[in-house]
PDB file of C-alpha atoms in Angstrom:
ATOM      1  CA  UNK A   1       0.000   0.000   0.000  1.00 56.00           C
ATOM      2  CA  UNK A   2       1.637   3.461  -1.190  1.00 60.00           C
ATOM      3  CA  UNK A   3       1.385   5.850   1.448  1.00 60.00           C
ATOM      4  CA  UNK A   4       0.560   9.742   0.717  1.00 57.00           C
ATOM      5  CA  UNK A   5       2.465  12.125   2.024  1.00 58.00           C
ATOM      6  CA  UNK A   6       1.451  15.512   2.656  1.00 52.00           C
ATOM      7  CA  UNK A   7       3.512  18.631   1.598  1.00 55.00           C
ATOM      8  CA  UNK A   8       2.537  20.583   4.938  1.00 51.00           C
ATOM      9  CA  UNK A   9       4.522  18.080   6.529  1.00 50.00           C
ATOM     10  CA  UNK A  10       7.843  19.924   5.729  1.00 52.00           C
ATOM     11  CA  UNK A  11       7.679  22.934   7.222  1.00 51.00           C
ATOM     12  CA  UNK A  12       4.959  22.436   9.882  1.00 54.00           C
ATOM     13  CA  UNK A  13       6.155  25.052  12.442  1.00 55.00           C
ATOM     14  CA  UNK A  14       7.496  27.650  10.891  1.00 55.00           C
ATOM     15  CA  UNK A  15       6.938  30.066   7.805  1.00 50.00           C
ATOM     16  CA  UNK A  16       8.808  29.842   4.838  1.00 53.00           C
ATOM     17  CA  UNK A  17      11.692  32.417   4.950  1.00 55.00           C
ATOM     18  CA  UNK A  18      10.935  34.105   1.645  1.00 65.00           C
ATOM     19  CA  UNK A  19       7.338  34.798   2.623  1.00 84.00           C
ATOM     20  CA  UNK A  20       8.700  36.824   5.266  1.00 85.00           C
ATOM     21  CA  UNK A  21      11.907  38.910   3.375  1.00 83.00           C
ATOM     22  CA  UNK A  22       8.938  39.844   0.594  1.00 87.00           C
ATOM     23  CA  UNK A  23       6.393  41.030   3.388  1.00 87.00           C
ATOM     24  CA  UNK A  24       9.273  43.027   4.958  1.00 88.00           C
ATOM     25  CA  UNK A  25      10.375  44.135   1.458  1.00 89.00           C
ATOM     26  CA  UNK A  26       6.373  45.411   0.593  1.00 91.00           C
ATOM     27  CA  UNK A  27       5.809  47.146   4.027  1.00 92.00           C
ATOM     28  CA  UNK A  28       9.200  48.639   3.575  1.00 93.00           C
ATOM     29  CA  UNK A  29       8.212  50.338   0.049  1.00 93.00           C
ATOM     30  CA  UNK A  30       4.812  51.128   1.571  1.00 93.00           C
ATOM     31  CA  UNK A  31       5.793  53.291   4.038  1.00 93.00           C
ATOM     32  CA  UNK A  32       8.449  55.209   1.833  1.00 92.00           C
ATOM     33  CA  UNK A  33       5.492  55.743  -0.745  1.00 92.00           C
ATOM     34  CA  UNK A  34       3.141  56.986   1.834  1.00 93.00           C
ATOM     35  CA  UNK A  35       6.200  59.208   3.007  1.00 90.00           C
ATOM     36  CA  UNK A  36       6.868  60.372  -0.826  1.00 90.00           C
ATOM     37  CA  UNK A  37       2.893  61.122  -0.819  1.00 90.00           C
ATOM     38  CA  UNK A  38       3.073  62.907   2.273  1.00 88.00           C
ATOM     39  CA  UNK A  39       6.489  65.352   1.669  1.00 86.00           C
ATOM     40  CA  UNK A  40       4.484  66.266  -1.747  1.00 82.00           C
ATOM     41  CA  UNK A  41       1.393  67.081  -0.557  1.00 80.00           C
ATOM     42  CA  UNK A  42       3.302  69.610   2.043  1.00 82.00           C
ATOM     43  CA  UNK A  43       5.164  70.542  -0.734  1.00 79.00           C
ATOM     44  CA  UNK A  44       2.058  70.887  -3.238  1.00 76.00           C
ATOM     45  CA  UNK A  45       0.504  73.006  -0.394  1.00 78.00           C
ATOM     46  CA  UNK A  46       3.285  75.397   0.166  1.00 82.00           C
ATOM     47  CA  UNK A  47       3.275  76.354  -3.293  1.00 89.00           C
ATOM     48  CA  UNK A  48      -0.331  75.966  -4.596  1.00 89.00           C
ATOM     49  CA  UNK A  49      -4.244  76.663  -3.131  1.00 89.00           C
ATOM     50  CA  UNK A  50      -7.177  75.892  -3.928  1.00 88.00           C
ATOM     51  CA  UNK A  51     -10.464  78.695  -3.813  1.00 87.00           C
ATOM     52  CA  UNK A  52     -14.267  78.814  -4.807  1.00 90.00           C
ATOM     53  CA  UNK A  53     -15.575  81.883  -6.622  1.00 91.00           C
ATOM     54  CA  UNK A  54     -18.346  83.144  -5.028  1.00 91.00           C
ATOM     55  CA  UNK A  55     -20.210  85.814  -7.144  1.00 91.00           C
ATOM     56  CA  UNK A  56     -20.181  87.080 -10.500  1.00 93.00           C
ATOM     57  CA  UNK A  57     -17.593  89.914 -10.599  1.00 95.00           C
ATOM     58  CA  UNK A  58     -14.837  88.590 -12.648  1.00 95.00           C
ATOM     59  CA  UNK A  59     -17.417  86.997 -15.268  1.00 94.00           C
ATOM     60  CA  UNK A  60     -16.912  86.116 -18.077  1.00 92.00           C
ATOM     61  CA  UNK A  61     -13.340  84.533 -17.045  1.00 91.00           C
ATOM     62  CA  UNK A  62     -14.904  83.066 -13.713  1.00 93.00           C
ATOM     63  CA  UNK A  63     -17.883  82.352 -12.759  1.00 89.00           C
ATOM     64  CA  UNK A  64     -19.957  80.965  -9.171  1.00 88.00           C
ATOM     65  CA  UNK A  65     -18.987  78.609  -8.110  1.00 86.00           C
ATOM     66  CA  UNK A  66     -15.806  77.800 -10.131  1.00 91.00           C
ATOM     67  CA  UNK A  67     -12.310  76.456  -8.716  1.00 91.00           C
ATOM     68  CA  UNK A  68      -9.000  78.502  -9.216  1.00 93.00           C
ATOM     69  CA  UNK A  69      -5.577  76.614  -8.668  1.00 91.00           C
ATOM     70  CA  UNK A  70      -3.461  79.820  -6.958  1.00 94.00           C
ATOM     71  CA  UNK A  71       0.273  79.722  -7.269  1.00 93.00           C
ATOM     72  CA  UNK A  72       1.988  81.661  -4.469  1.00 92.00           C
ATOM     73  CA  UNK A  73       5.308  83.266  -4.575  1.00 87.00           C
ATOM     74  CA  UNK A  74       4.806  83.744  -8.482  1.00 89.00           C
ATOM     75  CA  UNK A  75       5.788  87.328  -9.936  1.00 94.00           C
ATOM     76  CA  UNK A  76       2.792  89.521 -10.721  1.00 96.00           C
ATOM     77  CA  UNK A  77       2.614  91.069 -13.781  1.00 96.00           C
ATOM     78  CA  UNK A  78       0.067  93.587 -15.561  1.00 96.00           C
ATOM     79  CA  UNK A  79      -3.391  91.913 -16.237  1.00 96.00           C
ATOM     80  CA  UNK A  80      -2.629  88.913 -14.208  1.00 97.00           C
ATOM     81  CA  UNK A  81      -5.525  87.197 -11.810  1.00 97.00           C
ATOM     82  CA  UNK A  82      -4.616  87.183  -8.030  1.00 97.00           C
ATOM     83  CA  UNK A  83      -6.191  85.775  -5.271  1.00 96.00           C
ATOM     84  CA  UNK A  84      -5.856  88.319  -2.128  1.00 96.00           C
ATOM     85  CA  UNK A  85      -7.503  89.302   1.563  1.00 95.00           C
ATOM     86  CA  UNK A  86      -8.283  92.562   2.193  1.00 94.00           C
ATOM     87  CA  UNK A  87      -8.214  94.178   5.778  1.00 90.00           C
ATOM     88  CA  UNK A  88     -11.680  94.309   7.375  1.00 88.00           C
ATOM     89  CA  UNK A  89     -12.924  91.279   4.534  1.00 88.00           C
ATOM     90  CA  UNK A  90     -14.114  88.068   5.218  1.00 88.00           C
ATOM     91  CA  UNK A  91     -12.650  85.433   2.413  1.00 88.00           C
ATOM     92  CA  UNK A  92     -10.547  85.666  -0.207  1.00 92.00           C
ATOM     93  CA  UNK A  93     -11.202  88.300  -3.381  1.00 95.00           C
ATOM     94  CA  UNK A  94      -9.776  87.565  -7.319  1.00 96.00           C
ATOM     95  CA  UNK A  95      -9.362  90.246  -9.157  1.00 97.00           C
ATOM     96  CA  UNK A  96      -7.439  91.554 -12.179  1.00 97.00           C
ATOM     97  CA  UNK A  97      -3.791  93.793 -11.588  1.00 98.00           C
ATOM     98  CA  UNK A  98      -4.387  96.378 -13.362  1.00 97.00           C
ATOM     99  CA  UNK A  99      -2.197  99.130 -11.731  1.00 96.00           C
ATOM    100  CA  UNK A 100       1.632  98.096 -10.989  1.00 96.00           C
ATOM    101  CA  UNK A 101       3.964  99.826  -8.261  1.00 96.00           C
ATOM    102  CA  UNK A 102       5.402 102.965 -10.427  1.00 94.00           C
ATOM    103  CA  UNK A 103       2.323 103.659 -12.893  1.00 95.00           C
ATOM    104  CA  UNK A 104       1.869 107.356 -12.811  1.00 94.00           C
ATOM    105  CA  UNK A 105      -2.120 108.760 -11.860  1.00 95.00           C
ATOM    106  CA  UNK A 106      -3.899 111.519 -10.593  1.00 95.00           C
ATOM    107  CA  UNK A 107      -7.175 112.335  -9.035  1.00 96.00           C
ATOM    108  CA  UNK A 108     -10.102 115.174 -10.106  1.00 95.00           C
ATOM    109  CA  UNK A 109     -13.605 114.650  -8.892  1.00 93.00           C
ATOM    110  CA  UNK A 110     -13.295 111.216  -7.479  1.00 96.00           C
ATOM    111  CA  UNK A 111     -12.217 109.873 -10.834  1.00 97.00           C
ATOM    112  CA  UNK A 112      -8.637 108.375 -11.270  1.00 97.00           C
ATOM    113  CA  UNK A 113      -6.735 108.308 -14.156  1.00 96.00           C
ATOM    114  CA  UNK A 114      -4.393 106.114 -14.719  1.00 96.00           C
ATOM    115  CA  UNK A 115      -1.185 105.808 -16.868  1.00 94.00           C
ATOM    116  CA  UNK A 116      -0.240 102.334 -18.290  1.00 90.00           C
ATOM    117  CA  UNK A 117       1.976 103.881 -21.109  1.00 81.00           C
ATOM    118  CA  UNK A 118       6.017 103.144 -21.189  1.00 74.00           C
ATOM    119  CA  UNK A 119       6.506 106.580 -20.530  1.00 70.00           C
ATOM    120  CA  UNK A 120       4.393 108.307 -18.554  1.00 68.00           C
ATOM    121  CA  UNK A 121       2.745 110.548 -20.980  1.00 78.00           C
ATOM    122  CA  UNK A 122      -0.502 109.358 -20.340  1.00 83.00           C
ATOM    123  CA  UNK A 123      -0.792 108.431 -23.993  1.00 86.00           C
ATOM    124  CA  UNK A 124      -2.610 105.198 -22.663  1.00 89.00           C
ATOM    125  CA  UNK A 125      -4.559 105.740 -19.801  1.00 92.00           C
ATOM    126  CA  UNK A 126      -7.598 103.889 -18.030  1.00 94.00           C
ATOM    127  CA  UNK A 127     -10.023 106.098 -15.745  1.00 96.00           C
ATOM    128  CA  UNK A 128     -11.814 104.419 -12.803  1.00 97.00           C
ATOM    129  CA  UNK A 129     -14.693 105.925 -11.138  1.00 97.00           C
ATOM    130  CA  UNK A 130     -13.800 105.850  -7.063  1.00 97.00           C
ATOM    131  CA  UNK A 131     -15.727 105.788  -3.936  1.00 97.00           C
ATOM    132  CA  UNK A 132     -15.142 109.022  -2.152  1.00 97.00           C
ATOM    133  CA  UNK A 133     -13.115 107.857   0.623  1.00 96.00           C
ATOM    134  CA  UNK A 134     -10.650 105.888  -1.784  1.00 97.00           C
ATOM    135  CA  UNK A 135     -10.637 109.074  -3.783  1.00 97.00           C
ATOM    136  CA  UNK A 136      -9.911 111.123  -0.780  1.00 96.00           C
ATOM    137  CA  UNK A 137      -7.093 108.469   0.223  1.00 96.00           C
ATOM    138  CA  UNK A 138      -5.458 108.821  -3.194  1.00 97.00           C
ATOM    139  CA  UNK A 139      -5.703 112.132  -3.740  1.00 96.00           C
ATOM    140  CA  UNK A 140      -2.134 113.686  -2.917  1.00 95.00           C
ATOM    141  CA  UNK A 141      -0.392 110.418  -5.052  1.00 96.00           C
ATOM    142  CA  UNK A 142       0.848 110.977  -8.648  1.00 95.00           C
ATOM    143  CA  UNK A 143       2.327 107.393  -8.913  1.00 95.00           C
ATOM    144  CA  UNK A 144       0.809 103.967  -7.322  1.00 97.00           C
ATOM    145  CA  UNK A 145       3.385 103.100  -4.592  1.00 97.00           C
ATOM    146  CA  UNK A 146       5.825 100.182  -3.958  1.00 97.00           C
ATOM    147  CA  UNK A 147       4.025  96.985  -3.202  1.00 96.00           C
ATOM    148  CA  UNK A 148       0.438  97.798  -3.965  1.00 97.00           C
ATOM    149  CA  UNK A 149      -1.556  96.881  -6.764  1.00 98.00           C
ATOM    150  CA  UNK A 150      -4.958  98.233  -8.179  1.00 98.00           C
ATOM    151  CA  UNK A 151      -7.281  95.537  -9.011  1.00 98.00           C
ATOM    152  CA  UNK A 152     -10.673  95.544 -10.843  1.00 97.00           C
ATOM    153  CA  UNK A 153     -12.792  92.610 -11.480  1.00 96.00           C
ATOM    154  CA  UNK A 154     -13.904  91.628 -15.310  1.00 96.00           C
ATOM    155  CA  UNK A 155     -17.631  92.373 -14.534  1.00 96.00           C
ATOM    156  CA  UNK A 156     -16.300  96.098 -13.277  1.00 94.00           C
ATOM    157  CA  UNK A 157     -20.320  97.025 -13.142  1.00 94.00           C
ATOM    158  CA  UNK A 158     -20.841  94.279 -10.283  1.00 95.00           C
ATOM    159  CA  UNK A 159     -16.928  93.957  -8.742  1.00 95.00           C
ATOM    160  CA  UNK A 160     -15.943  95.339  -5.263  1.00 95.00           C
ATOM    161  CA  UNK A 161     -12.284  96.663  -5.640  1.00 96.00           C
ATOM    162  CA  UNK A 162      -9.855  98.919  -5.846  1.00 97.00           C
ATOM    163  CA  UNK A 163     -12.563 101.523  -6.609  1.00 97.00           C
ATOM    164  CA  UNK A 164     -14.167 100.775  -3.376  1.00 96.00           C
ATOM    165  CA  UNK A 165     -11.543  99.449  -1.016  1.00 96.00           C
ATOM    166  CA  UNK A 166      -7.963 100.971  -2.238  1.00 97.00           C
ATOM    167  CA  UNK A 167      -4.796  99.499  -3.462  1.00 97.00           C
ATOM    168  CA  UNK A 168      -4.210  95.691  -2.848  1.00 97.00           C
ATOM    169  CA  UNK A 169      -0.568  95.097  -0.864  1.00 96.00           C
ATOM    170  CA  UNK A 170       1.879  93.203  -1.814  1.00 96.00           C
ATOM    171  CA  UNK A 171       1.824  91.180   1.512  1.00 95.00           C
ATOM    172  CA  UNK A 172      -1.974  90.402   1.222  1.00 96.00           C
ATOM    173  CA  UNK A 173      -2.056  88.571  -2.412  1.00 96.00           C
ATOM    174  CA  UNK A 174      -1.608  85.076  -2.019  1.00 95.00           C
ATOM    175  CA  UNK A 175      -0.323  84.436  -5.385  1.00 95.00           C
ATOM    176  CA  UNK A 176      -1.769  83.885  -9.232  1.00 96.00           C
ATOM    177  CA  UNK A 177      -4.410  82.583 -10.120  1.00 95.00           C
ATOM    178  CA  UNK A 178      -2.943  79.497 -12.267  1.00 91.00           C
ATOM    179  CA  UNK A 179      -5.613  77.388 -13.615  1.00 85.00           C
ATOM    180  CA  UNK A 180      -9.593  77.431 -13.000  1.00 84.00           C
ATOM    181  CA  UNK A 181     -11.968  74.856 -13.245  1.00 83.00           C
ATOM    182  CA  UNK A 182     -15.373  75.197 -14.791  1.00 81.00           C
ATOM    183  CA  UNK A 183     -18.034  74.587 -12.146  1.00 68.00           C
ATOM    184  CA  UNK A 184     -19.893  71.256 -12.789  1.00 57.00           C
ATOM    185  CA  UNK A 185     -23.112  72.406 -12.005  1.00 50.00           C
ATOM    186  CA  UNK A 186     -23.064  74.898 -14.899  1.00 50.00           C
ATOM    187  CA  UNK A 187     -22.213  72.394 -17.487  1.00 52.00           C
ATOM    188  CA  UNK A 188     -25.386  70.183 -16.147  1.00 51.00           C
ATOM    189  CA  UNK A 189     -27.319  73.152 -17.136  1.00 51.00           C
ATOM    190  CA  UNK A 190     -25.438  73.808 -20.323  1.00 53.00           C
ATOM    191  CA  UNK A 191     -26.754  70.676 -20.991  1.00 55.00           C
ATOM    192  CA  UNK A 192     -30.382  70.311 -20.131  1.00 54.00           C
TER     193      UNK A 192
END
């Protein structure tokens, strides 16, 4: 009679050595992954945000309810979208630069006028209707000043801004506005 012998028999006690190198081997690359993960998503945060728009001020570029990817410690430039607190504000505002430090202005009847031109001839100019107490605040300047910014949203019938609330500073913007991303509930009714 041929006896059967069972393969457990071997190694009864005690689990193959192998098993035990791989398992050490996969937990090992595990946690350095979920380390990678981690240092990236500090890192992602440091230099990126993410913010809702809430109203309709800087439609047609963005709209309710849309997300903007915000890139801090990026250089602003003329035209750009910021995201920014203002003293006295609750959230955060996104407007349009459209005054840099150094651009040359002046002030009659609580209207500024504003030079964009390469040489301060005011052969290019934009003129902004402001509230009286911004007026009154920049009436003595001929020239916006180092590290502030005068913003106006695309919808400028609608935004709260500059006009209303004065220059932006340079330590309040929390960087550009990268990338946005179309609200889903407006292409649902895009749709319908």
């Amino acid at each position: 009679m041929a006896t059967v012998r069972s393969r457990q028999t071997k190694n009864e006690g005690s689990a193959p050595q192998r098993s035990i190198g791989k398992s050490l081997v996969l937990t090992i690359l595990t946690l350095l992954l979920l380390v990678v993960l981690f240092i990236s998503g500090q890192l992602v945060r440091r230099e990126y945000s993410f913010h809702p728009i809430s109203g309709t001020s800087m439609s047609p570029t963005l709209t309710e309810k849309d997300m903007v990817l915000v890139k801090k410690r990026d250089p602003i430039h003329r035209y750009d979208v910021i995201a920014f607190s203002v003293k006295g504000e609750t959230g955060k505002f996104v407007k349009r630069v459209i005054g840099m430090p150094g651009d040359t202005m002046f002030i009659r009847n609580d209207r500024m006028v504003l030079n964009i031109g390469e040489h301060g001839d005011f052969e290019t100019t934009y003129t902004f209707q402001l509230s009286p107490a911004v007026a009154e605040e920049f009436q003595e300047l001929t020239k916006i000043p180092a590290g502030l910014y005068f913003t106006t949203g695309d919808h400028i019938d609608v935004s709260k801004d500059s006009r209303t609330f004065g220059f932006v500073q340079k330590k309040q913007v929390e960087g550009k506005v990268q990338f946005h991303l179309p609200s889903l509930i407006r292409k649902q009714e895009e749709s319908e």
